[in-house]
PDB file of C-alpha atoms in Angstrom:
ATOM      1  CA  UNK A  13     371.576  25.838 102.038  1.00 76.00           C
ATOM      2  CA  UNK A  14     368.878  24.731 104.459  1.00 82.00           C
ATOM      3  CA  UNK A  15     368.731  21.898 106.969  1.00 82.00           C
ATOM      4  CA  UNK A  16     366.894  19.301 104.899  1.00 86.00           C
ATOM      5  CA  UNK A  17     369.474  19.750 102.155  1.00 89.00           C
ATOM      6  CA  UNK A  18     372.335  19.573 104.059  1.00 87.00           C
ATOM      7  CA  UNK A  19     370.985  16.458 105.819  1.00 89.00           C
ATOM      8  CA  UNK A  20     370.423  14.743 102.247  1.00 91.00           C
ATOM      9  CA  UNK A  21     373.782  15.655 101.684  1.00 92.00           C
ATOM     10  CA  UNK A  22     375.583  14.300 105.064  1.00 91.00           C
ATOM     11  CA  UNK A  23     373.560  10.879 104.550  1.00 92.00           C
ATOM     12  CA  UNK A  24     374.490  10.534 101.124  1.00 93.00           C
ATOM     13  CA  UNK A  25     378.291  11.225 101.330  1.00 94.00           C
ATOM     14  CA  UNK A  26     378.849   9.133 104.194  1.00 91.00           C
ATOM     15  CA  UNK A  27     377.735   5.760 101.834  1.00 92.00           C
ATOM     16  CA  UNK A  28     379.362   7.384  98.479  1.00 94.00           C
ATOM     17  CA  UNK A  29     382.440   7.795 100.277  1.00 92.00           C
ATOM     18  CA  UNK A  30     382.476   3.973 101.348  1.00 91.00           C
ATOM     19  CA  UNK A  31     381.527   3.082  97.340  1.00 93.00           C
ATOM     20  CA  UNK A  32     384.349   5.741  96.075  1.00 93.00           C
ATOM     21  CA  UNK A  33     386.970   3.704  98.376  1.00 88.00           C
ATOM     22  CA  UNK A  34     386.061   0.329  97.567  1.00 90.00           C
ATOM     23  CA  UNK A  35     386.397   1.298  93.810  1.00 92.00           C
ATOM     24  CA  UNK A  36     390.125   1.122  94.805  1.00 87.00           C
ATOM     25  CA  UNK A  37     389.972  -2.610  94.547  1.00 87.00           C
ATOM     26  CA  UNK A  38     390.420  -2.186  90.727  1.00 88.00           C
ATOM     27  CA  UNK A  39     393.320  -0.867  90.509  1.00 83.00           C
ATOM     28  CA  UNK A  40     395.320  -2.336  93.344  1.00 73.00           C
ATOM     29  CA  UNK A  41     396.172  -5.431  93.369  1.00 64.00           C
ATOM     30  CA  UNK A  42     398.047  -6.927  96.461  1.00 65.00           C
ATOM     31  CA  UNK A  43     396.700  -6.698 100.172  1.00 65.00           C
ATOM     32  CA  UNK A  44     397.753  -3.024 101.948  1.00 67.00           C
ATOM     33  CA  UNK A  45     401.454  -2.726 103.732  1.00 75.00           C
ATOM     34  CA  UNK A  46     401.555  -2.867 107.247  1.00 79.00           C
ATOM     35  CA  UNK A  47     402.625   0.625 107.117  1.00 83.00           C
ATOM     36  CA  UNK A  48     399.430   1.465 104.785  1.00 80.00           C
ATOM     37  CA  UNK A  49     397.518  -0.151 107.196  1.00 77.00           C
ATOM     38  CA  UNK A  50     398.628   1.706 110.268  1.00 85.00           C
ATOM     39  CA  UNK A  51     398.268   5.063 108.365  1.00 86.00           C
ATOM     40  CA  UNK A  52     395.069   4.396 107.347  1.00 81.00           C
ATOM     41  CA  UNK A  53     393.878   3.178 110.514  1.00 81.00           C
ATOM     42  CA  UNK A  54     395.153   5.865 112.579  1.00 88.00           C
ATOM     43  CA  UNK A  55     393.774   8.509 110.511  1.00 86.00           C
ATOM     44  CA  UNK A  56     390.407   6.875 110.551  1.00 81.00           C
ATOM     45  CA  UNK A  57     390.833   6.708 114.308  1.00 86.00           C
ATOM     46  CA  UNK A  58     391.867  10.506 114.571  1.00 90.00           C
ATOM     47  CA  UNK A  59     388.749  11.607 112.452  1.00 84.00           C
ATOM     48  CA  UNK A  60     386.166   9.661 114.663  1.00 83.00           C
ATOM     49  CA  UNK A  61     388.001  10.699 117.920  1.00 90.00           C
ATOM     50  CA  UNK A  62     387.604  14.513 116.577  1.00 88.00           C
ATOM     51  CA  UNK A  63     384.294  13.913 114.731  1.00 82.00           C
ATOM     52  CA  UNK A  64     382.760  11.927 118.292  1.00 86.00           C
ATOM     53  CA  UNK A  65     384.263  15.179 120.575  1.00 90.00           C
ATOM     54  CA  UNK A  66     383.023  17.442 118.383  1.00 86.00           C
ATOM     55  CA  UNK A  67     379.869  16.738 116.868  1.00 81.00           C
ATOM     56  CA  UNK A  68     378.301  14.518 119.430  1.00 86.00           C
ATOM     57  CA  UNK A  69     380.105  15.443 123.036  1.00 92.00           C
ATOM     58  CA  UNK A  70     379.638  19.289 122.883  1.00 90.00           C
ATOM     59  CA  UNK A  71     376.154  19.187 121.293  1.00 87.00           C
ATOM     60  CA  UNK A  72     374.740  16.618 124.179  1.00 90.00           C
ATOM     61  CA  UNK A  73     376.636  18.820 127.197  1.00 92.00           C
ATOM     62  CA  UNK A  74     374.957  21.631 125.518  1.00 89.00           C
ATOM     63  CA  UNK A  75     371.737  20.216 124.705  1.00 85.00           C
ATOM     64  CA  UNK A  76     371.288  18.362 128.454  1.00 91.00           C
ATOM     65  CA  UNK A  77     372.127  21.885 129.838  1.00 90.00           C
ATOM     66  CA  UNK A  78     369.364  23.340 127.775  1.00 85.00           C
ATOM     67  CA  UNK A  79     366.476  21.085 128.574  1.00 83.00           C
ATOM     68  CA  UNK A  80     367.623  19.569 131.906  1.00 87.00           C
ATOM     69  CA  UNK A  81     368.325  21.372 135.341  1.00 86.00           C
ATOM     70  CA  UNK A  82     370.687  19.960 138.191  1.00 86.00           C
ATOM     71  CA  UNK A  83     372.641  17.358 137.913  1.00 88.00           C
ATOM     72  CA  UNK A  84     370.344  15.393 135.429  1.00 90.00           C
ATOM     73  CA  UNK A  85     372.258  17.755 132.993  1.00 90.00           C
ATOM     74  CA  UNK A  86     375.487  16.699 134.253  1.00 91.00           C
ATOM     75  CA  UNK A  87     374.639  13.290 134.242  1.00 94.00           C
ATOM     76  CA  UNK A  88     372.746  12.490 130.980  1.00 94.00           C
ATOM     77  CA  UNK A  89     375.969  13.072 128.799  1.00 94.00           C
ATOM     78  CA  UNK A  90     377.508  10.811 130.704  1.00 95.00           C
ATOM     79  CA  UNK A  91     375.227   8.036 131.575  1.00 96.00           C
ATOM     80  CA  UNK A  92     374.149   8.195 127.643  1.00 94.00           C
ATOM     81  CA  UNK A  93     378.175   7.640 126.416  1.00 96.00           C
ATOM     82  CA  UNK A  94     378.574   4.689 129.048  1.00 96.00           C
ATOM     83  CA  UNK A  95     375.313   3.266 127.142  1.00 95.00           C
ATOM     84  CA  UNK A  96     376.788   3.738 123.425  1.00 91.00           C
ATOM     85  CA  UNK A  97     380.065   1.679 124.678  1.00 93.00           C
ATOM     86  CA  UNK A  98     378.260  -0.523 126.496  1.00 94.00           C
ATOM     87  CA  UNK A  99     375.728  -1.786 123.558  1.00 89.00           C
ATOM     88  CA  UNK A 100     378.770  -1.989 121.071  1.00 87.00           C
ATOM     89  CA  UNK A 101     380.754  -4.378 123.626  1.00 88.00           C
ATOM     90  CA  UNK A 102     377.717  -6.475 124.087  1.00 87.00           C
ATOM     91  CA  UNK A 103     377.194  -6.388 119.772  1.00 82.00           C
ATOM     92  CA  UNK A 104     381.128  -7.115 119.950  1.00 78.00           C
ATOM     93  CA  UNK A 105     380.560 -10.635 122.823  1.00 80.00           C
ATOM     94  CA  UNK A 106     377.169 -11.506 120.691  1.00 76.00           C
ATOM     95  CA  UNK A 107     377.403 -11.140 117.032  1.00 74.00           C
ATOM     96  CA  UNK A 108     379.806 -13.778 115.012  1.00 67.00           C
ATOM     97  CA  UNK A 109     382.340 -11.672 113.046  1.00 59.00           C
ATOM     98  CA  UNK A 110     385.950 -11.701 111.935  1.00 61.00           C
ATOM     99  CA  UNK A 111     388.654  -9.084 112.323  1.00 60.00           C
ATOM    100  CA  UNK A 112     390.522  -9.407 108.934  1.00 55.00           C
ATOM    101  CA  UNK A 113     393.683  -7.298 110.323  1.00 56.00           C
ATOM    102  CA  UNK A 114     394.259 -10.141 113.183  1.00 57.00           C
ATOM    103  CA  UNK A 115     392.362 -13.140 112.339  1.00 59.00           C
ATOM    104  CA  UNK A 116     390.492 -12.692 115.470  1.00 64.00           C
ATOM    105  CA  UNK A 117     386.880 -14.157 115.777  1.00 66.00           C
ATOM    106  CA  UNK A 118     384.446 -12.352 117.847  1.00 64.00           C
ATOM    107  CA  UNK A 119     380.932 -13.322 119.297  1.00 61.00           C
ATOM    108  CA  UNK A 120     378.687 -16.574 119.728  1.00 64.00           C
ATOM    109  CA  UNK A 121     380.226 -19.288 117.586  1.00 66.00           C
ATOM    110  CA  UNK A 122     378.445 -19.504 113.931  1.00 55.00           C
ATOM    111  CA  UNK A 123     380.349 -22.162 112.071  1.00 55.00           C
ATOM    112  CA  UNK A 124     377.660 -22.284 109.253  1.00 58.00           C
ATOM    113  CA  UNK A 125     378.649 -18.577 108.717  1.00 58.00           C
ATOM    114  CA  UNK A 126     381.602 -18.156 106.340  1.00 60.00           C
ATOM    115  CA  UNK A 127     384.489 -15.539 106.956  1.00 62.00           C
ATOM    116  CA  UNK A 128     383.963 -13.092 104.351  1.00 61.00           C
ATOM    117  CA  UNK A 129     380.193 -12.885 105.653  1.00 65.00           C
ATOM    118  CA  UNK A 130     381.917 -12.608 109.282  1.00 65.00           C
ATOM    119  CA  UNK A 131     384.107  -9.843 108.076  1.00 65.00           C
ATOM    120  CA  UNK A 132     381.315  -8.252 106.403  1.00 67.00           C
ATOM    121  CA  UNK A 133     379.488  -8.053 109.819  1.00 71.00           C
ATOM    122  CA  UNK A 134     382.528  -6.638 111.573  1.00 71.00           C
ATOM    123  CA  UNK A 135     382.596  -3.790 109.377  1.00 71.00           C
ATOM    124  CA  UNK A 136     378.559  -3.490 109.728  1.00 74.00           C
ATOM    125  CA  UNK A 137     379.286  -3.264 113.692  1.00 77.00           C
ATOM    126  CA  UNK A 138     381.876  -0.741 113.438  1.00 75.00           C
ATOM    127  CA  UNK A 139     379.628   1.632 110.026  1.00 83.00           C
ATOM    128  CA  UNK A 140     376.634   1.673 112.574  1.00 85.00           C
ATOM    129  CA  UNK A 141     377.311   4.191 115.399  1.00 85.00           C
ATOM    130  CA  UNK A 142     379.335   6.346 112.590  1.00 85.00           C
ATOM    131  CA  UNK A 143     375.254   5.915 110.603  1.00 89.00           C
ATOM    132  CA  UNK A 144     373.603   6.762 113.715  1.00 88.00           C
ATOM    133  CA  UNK A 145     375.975   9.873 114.637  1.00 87.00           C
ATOM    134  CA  UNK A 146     375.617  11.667 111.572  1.00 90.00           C
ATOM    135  CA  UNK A 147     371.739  11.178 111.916  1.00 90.00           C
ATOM    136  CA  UNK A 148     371.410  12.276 114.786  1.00 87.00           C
ATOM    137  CA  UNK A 149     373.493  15.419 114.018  1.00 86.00           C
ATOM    138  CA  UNK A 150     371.391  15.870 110.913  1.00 89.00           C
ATOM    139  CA  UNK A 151     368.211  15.820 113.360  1.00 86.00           C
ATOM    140  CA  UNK A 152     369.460  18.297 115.853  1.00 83.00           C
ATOM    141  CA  UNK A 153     369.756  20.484 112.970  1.00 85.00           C
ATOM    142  CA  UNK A 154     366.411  19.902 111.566  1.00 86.00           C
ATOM    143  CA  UNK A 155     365.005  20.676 114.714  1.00 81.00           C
ATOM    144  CA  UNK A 156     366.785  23.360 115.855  1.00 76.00           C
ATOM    145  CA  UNK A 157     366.874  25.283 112.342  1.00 71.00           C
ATOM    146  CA  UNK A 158     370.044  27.232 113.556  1.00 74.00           C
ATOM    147  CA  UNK A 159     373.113  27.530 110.558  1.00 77.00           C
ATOM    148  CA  UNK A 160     375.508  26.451 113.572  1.00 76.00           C
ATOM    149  CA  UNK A 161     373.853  22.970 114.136  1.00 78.00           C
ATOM    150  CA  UNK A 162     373.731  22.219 110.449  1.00 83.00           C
ATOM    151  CA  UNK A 163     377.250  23.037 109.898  1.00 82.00           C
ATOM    152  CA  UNK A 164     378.155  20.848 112.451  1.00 79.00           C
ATOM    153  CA  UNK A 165     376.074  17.914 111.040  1.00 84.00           C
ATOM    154  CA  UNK A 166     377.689  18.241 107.765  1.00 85.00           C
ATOM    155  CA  UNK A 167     381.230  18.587 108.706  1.00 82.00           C
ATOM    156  CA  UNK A 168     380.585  15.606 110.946  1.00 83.00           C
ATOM    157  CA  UNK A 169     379.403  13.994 107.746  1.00 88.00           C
ATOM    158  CA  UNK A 170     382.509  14.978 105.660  1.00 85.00           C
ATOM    159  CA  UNK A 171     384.795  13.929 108.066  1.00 79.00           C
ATOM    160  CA  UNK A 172     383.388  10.801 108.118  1.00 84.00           C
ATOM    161  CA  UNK A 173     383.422  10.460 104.607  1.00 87.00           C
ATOM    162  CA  UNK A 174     387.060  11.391 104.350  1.00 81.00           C
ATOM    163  CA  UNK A 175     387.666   8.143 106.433  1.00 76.00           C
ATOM    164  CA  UNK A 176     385.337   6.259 105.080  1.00 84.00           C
ATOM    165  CA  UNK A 177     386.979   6.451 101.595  1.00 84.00           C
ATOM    166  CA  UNK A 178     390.746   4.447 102.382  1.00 76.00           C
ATOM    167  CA  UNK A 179     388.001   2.282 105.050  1.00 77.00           C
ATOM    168  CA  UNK A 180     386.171   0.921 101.630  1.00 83.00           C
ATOM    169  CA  UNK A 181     389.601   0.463 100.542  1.00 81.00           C
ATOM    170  CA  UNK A 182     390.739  -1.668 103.479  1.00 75.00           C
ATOM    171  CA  UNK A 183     387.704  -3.761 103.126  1.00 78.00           C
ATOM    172  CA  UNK A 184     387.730  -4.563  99.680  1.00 83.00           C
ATOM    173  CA  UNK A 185     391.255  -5.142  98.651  1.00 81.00           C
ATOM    174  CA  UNK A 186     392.180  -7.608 101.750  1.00 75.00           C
ATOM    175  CA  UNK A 187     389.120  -9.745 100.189  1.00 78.00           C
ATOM    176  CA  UNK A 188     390.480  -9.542  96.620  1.00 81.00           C
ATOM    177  CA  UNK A 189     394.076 -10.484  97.452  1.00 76.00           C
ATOM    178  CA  UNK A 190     392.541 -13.482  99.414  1.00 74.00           C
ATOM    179  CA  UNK A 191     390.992 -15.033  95.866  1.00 77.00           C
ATOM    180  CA  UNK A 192     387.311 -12.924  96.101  1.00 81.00           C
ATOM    181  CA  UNK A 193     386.750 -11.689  92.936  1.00 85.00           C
ATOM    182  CA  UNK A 194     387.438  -7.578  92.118  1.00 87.00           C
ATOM    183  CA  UNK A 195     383.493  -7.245  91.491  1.00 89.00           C
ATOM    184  CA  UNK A 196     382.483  -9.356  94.559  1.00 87.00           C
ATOM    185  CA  UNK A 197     385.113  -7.444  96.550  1.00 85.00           C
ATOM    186  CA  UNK A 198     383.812  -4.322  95.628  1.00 91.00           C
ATOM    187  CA  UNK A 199     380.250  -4.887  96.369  1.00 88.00           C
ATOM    188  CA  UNK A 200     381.435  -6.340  99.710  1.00 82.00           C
ATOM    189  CA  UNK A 201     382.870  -3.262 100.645  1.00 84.00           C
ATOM    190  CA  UNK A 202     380.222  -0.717  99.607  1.00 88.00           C
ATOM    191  CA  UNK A 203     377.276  -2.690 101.343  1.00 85.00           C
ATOM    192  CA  UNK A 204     379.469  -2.497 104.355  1.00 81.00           C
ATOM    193  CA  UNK A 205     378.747   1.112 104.264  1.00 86.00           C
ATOM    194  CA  UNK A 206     375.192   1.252 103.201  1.00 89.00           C
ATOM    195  CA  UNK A 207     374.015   0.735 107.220  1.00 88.00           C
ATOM    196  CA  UNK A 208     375.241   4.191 107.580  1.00 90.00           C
ATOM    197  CA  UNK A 209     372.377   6.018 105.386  1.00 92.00           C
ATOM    198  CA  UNK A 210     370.042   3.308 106.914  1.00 92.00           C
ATOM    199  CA  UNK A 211     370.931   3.979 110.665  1.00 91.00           C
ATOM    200  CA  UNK A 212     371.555   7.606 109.961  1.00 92.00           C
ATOM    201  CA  UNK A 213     367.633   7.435 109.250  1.00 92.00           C
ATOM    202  CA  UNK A 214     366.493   6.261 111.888  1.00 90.00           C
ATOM    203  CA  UNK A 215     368.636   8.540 114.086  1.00 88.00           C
ATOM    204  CA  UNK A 216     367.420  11.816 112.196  1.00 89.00           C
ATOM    205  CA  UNK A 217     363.669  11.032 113.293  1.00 88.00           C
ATOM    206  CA  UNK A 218     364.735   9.610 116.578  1.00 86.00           C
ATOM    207  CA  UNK A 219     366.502  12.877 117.042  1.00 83.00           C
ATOM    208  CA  UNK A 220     363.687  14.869 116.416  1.00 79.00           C
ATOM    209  CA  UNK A 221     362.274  14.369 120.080  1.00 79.00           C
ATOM    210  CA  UNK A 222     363.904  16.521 121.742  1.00 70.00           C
ATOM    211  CA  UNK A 223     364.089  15.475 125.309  1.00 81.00           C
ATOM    212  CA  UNK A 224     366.167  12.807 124.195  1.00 84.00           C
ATOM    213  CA  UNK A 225     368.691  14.014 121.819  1.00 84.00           C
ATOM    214  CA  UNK A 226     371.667  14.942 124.464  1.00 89.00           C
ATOM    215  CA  UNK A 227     370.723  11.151 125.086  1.00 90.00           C
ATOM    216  CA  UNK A 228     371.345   9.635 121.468  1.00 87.00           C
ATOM    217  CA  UNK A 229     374.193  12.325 121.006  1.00 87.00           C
ATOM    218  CA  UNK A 230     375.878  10.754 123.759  1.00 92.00           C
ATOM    219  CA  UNK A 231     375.300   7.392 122.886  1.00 91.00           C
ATOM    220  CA  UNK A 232     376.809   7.838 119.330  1.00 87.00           C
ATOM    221  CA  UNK A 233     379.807   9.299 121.127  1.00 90.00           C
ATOM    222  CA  UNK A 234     380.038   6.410 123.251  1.00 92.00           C
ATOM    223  CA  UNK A 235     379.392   3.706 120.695  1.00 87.00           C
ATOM    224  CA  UNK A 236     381.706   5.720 118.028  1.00 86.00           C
ATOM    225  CA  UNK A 237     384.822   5.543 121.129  1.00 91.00           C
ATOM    226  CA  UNK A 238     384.363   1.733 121.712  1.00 89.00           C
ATOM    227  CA  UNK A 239     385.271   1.226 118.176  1.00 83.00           C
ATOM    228  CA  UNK A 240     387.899   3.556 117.993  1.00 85.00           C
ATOM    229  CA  UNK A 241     389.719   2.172 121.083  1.00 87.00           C
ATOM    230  CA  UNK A 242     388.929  -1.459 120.194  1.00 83.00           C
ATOM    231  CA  UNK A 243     389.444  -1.780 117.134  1.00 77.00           C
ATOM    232  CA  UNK A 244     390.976   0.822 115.532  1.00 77.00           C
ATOM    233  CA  UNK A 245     394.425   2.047 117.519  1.00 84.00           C
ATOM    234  CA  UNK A 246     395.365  -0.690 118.854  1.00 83.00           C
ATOM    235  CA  UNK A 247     395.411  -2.159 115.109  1.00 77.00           C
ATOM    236  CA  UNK A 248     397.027   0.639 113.885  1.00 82.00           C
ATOM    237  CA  UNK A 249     400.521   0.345 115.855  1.00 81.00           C
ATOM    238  CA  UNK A 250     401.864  -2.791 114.437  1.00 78.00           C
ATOM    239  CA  UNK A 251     404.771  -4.400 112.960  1.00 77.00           C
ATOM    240  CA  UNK A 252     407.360  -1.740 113.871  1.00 77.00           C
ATOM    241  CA  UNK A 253     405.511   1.120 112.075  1.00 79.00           C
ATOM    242  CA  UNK A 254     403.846   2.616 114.942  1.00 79.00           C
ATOM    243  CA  UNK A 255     404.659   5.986 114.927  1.00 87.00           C
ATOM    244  CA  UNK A 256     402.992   5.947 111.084  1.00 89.00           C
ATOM    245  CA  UNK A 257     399.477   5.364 112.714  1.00 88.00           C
ATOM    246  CA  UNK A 258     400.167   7.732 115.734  1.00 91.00           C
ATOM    247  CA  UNK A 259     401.063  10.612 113.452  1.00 93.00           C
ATOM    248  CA  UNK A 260     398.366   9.428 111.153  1.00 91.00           C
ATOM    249  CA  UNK A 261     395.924   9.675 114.213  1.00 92.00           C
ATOM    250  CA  UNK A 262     397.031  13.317 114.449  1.00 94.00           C
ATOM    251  CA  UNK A 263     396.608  14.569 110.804  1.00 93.00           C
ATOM    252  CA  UNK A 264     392.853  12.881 111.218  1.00 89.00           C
ATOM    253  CA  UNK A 265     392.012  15.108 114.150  1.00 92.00           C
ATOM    254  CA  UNK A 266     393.833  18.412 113.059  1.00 92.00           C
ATOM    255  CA  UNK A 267     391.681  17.488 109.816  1.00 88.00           C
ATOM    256  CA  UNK A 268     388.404  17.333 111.638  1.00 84.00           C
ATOM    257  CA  UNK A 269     389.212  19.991 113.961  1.00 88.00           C
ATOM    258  CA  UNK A 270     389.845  22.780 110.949  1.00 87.00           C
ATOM    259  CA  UNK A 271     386.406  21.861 109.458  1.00 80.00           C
ATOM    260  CA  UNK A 272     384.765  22.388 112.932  1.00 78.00           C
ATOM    261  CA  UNK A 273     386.527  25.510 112.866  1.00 80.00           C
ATOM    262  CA  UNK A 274     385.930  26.764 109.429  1.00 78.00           C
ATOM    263  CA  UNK A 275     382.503  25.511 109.288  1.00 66.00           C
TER     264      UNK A 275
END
């Protein structure tokens, strides 16, 4: 397998994932459990936390180190992560959405905008660092042409996908129990994914300069942690079932971990 292939690959899987969960919609029928919920959350959140440390921390400590000296190289993996969280809370304050799992509206008030276009766009914040991670791996590996760096892009890219599959899920049923249509449901919750391919695009040729790709690695760390800790855990320890998400958390990151290992 070479690097262009396995970068097809990693951007495709990341969106079919998305689709393949979202196809769920026609063959459930009520909204998830609270317990569902938590398990499915926490494992999302234990795949990211793995797939962030992993595939994006590592590589930009060991790609600063490579093209900086001093304590630029110290300081650009850091500095770069503070940006990625810092852009995602500013998309957070800016850009109307709605947090199905607590009714919680985010952003500049849009009252013209309706909530299942609101919802859409809080799953579009939370798909684009997870798009822009996996292209950036993807680029890294293009440009360095090592088998190390592009088995690191795709298993960043799988385990992605894995939690991308009960995410497309957790977008599309909610909207179905709530009176959308299954069809409209479903296409809701794969074009919530489709900004992955796109960003992971533009982060594959952005990635190609490589003076700043411990930069972008960085910043898809950060951005990937601000949803994680935002959103994610703190949504998955409700309603008594906590220890299903925290358990669920662990399974994701002992997932992610064996394909960094084995890979």
């Amino acid at each position: 397998m070479t690097p262009i292939i396995a970068s097809i690959i990693s951007l495709s899987i990341v969106f079919a994932a998305t689709t393949i969960g979202s196809a769920c919609v026609f063959f459930f029928r009520h909204k998830l459990s609270v317990k569902m919920n938590n398990i499915i959350l926490g494992f999302a959140g234990g795949i990211m936390i793995a797939a962030s440390f992993f595939g994006l921390i590592l590589p930009s400590i060991s790609e600063s180190k490579d093209h900086f000296d001093g304590p630029l190289a110290t300081l650009i993996p850091i500095i770069g992560f503070l940006i990625g969280c810092l852009v995602l809370w500013a998309m957070d304050k800016f850009i109307p959405h709605l947090h199905k799992n607590t009714e919680v509206q985010e952003g500049v008030q849009a009252s013209k905008l309706n909530e299942d276009f609101k919802f859409f766009l809080a799953v579009t914040i939370h798909n684009i660092p997870e798009g822009l991670a996996v292209g950036f791996a993807c680029g890294l590996a293009l440009s360095g042409n090592t088998p190390e760096l592009m088995w690191a892009a795709l298993s960043l890219a799988i385990g992605i996908a894995i939690q991308n599959i009960p995410e497309g899920a957790a977008v599309s049923i909610p909207l179905y129990s709530e009176g959308m249509s299954r069809g409209k449901a479903f296409v809701f919750g794969s074009m919530s994914g489709i900004v992955e391919p796109l960003f992971g695009l533009a982060g594959l040729f952005l990635a190609q300069l490589a003076i700043i790709s411990p930069w972008l690695l960085a910043f898809a760390a950060g951005a990937m942690f601000y949803v994680i800790l935002d959103e994610l855990l703190p949504d998955s320890r409700k309603g008594g079932f906590e220890h299903y998400g925290l358990w669920a958390f662990i399974a994701g990151f002992l997932i992610m971990m064996s394909l960094e290992l084995l890979l």
